[in-house]
PDB file of C-alpha atoms and ligand atoms in Angstrom:
ATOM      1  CA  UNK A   4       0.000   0.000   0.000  1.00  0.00           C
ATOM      2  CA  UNK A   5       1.549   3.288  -0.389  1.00  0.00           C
ATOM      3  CA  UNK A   6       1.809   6.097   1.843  1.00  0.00           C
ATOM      4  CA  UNK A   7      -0.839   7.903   1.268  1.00  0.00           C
ATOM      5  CA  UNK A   8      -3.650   5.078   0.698  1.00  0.00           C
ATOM      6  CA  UNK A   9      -2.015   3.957   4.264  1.00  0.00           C
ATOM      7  CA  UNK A  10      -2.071   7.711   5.698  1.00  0.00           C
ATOM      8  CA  UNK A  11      -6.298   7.446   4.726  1.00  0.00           C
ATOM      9  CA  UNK A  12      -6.843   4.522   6.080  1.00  0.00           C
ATOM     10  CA  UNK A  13      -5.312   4.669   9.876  1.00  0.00           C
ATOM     11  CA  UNK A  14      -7.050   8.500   9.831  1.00  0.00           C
ATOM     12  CA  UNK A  15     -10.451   6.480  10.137  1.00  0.00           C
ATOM     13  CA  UNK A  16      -8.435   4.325  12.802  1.00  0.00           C
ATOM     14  CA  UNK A  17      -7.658   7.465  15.015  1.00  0.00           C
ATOM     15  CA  UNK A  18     -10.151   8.277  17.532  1.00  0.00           C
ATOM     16  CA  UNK A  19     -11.144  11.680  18.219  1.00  0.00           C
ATOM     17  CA  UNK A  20     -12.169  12.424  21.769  1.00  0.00           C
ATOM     18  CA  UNK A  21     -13.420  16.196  22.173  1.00  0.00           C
ATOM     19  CA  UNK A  22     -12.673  18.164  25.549  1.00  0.00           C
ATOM     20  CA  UNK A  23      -9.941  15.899  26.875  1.00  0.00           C
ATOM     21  CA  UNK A  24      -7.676  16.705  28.934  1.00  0.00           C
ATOM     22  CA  UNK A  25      -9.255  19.824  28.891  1.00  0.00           C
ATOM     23  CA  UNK A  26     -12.293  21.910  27.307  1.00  0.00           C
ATOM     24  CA  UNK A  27     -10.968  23.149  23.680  1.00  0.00           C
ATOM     25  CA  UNK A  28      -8.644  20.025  23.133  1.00  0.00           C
ATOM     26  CA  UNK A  29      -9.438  17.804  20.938  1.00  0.00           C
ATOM     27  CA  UNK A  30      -7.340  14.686  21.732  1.00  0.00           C
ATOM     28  CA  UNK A  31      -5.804  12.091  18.725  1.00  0.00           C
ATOM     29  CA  UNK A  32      -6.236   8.556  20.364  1.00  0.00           C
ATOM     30  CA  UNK A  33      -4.056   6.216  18.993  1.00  0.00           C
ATOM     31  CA  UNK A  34      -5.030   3.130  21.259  1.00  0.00           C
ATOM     32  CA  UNK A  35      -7.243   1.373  18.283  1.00  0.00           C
ATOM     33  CA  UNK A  36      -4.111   1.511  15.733  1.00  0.00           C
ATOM     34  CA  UNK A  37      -2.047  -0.326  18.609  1.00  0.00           C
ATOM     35  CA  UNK A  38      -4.814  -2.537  19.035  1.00  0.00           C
ATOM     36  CA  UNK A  39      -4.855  -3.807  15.401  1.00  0.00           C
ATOM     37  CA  UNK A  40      -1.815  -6.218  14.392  1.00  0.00           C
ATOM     38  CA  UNK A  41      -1.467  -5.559  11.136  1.00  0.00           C
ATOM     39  CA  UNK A  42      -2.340  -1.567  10.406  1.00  0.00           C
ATOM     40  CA  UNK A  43       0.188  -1.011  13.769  1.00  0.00           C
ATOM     41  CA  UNK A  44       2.551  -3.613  11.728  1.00  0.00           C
ATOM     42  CA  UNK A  45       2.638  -1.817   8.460  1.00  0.00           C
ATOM     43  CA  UNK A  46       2.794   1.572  10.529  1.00  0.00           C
ATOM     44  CA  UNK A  47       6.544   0.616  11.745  1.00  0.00           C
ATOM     45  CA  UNK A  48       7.119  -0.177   8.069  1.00  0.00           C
ATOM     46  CA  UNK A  49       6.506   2.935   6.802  1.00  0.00           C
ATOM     47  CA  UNK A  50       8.485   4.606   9.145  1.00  0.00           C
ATOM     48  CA  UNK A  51      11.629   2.307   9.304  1.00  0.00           C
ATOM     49  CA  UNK A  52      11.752   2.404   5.231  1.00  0.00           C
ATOM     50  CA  UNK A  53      11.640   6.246   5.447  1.00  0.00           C
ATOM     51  CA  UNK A  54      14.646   6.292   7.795  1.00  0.00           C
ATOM     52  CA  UNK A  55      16.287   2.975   6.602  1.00  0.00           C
ATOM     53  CA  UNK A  56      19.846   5.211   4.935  1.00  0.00           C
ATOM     54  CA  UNK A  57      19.899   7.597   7.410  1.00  0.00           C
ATOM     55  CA  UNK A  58      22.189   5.608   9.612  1.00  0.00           C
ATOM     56  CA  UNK A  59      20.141   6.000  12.683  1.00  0.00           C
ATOM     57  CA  UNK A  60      22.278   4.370  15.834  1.00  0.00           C
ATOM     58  CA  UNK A  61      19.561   5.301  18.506  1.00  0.00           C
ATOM     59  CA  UNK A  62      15.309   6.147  18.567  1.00  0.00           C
ATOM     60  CA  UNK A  63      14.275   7.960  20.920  1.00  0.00           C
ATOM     61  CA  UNK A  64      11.024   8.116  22.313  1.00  0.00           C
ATOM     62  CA  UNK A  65       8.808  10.598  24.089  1.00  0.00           C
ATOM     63  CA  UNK A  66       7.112   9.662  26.969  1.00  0.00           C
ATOM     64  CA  UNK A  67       4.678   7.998  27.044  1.00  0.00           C
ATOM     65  CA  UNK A  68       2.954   7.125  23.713  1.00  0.00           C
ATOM     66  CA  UNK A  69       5.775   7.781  22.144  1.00  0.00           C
ATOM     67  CA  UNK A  70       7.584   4.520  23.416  1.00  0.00           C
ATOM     68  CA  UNK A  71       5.050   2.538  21.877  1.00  0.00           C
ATOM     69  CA  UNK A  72       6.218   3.593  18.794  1.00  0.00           C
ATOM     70  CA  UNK A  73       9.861   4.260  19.498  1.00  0.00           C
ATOM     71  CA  UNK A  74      10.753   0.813  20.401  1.00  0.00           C
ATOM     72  CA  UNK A  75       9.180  -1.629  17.550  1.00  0.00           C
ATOM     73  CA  UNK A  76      10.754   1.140  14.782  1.00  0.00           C
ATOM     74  CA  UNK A  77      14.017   0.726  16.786  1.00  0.00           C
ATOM     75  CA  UNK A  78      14.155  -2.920  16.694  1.00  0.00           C
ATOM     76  CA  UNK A  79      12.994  -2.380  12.761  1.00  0.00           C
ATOM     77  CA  UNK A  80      16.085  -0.224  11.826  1.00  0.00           C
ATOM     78  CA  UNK A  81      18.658  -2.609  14.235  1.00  0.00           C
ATOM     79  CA  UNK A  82      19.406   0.539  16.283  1.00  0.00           C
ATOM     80  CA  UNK A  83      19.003   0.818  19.891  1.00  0.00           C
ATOM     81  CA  UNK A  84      15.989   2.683  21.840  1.00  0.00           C
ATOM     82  CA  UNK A  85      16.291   5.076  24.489  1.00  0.00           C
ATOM     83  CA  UNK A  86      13.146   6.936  26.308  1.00  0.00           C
ATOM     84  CA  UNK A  87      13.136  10.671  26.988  1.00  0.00           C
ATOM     85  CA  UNK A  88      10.940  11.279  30.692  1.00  0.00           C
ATOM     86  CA  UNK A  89       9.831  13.626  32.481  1.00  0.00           C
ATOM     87  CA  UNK A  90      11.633  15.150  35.041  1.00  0.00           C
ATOM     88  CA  UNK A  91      12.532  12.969  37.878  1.00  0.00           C
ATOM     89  CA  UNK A  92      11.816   9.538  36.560  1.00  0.00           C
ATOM     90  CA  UNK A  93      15.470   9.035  35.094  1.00  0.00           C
ATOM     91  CA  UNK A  94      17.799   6.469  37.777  1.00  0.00           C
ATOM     92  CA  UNK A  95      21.239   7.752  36.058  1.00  0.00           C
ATOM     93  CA  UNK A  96      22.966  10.767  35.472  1.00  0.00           C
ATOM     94  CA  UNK A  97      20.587  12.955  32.920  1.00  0.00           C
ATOM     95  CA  UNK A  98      20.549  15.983  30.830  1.00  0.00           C
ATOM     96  CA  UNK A  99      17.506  18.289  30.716  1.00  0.00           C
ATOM     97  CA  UNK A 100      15.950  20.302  28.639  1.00  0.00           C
ATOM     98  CA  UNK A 101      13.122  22.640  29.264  1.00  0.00           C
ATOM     99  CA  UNK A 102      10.200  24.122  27.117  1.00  0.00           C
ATOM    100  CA  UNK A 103       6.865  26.213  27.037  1.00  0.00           C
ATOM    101  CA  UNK A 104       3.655  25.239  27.981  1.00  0.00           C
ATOM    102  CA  UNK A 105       0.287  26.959  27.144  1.00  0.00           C
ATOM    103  CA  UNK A 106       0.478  27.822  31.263  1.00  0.00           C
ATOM    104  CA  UNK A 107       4.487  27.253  32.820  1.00  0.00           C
ATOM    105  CA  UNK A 108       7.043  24.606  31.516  1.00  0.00           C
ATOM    106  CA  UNK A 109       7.370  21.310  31.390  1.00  0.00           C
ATOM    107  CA  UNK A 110      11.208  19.731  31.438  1.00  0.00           C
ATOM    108  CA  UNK A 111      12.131  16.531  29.892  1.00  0.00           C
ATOM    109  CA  UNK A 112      15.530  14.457  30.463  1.00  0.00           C
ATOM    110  CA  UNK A 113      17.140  11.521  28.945  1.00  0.00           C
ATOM    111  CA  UNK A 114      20.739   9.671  30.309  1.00  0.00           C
ATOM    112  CA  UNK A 115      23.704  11.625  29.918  1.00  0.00           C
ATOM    113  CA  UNK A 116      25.625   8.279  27.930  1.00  0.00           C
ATOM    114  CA  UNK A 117      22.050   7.189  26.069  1.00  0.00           C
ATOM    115  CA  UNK A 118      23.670   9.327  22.970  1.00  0.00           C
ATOM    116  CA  UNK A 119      27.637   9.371  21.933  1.00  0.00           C
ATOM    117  CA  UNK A 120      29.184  12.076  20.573  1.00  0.00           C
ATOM    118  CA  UNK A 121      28.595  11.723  16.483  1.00  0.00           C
ATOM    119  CA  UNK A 122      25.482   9.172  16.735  1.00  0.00           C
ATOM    120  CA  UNK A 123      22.983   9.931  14.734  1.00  0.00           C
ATOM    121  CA  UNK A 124      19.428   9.834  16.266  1.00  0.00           C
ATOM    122  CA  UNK A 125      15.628   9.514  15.212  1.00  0.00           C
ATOM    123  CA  UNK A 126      12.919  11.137  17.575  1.00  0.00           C
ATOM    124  CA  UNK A 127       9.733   9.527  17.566  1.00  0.00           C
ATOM    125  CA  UNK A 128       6.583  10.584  19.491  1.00  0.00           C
ATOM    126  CA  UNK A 129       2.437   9.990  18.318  1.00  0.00           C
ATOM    127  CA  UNK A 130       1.720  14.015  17.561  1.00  0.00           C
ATOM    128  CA  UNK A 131       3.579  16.808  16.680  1.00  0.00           C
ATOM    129  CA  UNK A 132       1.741  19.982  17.822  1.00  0.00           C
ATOM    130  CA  UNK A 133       3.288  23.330  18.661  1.00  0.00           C
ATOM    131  CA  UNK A 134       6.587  21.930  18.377  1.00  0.00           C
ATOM    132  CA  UNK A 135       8.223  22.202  21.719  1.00  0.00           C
ATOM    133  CA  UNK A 136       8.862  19.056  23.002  1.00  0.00           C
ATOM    134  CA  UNK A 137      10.896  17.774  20.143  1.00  0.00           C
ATOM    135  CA  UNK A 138      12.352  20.961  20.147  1.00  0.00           C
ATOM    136  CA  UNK A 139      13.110  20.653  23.348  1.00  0.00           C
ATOM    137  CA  UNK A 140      14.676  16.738  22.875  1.00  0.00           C
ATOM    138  CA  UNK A 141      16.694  18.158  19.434  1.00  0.00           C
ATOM    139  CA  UNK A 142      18.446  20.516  22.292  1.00  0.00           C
ATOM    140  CA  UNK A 143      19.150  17.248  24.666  1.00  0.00           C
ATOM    141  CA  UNK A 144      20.410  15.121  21.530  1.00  0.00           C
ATOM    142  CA  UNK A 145      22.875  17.828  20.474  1.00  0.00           C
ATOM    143  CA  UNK A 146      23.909  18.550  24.179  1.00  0.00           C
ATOM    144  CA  UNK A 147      25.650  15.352  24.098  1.00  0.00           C
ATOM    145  CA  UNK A 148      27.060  15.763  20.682  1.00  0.00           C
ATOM    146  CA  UNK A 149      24.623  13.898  18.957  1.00  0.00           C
ATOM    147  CA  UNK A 150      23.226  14.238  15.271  1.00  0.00           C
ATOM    148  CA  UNK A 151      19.269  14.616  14.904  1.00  0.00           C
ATOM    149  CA  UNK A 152      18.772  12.538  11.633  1.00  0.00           C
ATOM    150  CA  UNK A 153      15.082  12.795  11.881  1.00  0.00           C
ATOM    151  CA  UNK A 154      11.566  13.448  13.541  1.00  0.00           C
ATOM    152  CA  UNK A 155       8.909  10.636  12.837  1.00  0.00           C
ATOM    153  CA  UNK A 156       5.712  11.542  14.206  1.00  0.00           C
ATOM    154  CA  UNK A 157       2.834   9.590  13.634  1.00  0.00           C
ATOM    155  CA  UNK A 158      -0.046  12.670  13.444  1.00  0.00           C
ATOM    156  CA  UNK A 159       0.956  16.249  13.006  1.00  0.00           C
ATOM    157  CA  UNK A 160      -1.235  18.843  13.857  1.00  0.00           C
ATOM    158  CA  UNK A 161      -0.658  21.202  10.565  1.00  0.00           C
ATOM    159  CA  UNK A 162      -2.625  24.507  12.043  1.00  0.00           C
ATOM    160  CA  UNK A 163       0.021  24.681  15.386  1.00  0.00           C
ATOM    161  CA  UNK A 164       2.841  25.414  13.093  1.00  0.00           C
ATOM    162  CA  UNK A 165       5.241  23.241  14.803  1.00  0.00           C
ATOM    163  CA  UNK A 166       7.264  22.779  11.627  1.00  0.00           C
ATOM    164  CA  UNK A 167       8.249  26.392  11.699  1.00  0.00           C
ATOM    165  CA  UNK A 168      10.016  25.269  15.331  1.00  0.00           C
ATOM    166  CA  UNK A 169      11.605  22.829  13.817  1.00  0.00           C
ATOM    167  CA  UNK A 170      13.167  24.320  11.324  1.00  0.00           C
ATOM    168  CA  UNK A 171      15.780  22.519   8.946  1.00  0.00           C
ATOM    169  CA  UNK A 172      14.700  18.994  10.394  1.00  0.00           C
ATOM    170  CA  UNK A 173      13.912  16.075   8.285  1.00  0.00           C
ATOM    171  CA  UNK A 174      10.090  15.625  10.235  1.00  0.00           C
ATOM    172  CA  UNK A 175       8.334  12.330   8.948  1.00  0.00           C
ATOM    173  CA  UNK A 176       4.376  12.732   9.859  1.00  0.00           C
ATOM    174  CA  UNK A 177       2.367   9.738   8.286  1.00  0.00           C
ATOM    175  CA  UNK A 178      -0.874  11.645   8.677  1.00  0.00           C
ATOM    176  CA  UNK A 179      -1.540  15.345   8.848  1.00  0.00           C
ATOM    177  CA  UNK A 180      -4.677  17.783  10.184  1.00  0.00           C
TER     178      UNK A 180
HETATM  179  P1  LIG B  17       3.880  19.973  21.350  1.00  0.00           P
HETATM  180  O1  LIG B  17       5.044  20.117  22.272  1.00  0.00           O
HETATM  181  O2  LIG B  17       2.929  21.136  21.427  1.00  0.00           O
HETATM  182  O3  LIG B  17       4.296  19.668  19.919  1.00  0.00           O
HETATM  183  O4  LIG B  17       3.007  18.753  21.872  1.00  0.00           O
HETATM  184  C1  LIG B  17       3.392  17.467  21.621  1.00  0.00           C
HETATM  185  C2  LIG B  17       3.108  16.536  22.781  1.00  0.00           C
HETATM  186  O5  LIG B  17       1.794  16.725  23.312  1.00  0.00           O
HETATM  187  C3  LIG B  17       3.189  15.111  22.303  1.00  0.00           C
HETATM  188  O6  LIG B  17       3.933  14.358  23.249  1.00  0.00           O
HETATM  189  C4  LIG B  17       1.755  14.655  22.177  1.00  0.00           C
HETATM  190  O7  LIG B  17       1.614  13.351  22.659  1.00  0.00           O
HETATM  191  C5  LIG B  17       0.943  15.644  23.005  1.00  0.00           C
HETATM  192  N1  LIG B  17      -0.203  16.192  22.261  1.00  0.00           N
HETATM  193  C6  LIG B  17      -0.342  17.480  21.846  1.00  0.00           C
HETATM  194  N2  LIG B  17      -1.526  17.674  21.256  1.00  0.00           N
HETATM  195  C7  LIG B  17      -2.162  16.477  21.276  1.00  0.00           C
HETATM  196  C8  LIG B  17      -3.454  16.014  20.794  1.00  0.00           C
HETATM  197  N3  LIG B  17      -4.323  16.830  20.192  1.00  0.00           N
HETATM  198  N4  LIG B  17      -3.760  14.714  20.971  1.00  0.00           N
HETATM  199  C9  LIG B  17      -2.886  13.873  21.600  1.00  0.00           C
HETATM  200  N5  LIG B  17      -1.693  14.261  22.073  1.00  0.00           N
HETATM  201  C10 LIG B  17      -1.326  15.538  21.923  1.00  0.00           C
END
């Protein structure tokens, strides 16, 4: 199937749910794509072939949904996986890297030696929106010397502009609003 006859059919696959978290929001739910073996299946395809020659040593994934998706596309590409948390969760010796929220800021972290100096690295979370948190991992990935080789999202969110934060990345989104 190609990528776009794919991208139309996991759009009716998506689940919409008005008003959550909050009033104004609607939110994407991915839980019925991980629920179906074979549409989740050809989902890491799609991603993994788009990355396959970019040399990609390490995925990284974005709490939480986004280490649902990290970790299949890592084993895909033979690279290894590492998660990005929120602040606190993180046993080792972490970096940080902080970013806006509609209200405050929100920090994320990842392990100091998760990325080596030269590695090249794909982020991979379920929606790109306004752009800040994988703005926010780019700036934790180059901290530590590493290469951003790409942004795979699964949904982006077209009318938050988050490209524009991103500017000069090679972002992936399989389906787009
Ligand atoms: P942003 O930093 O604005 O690009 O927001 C991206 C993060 O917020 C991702 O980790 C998403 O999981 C989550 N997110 C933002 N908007 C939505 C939405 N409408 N539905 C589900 N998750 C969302």
């Amino acid at each position: 199937m190609t990528a776009t006859a794919f991208a139309s059919k996991v759009k009716t696959i998506i689940r919409d749910v008005p008003d959550f978290p909050k009033k104004g929001i609607v939110f994407k739910d991915i839980t019925p794509l991980l629920s179906d073996h074979a549409v989740f299946a050809e989902m890491i395809k799609h991603f993994a072939g788009h990355f396959r020659k970019a040399g990609v040593t390490k995925v990284l994934g974005i709490e939480a949904r986004g280490f649902l998706l990290a970790a299949p596309i890592a084993m895909e590409l033979g690279a290894g996986l590492v998660p990005v948390r929120k602040k606190g969760k993180l046993p080792y010796k972490s970096v940080s890297a902080s970013y806006a929220l509609e209200y405050g800021m929100d920090t994320l972290e990842m392990h100091a030696d998760a990325v080596q100096p030269g590695e090249k690295v794909l982020i991979v979370d379920d929606v790109l929106a306004t752009g800040g948190t994988a703005g926010a991992v780019c700036s934790m990935v180059e901290q530590l010397g590493g290469k951003v080789a790409g942004i795979a999202m699964l949904i982006e969110l077209e009318f938050l502009n988050g490209r524009e934060k991103l500017a000069g990345r090679d972002i992936y989104s399989l389906i787009k609003y």
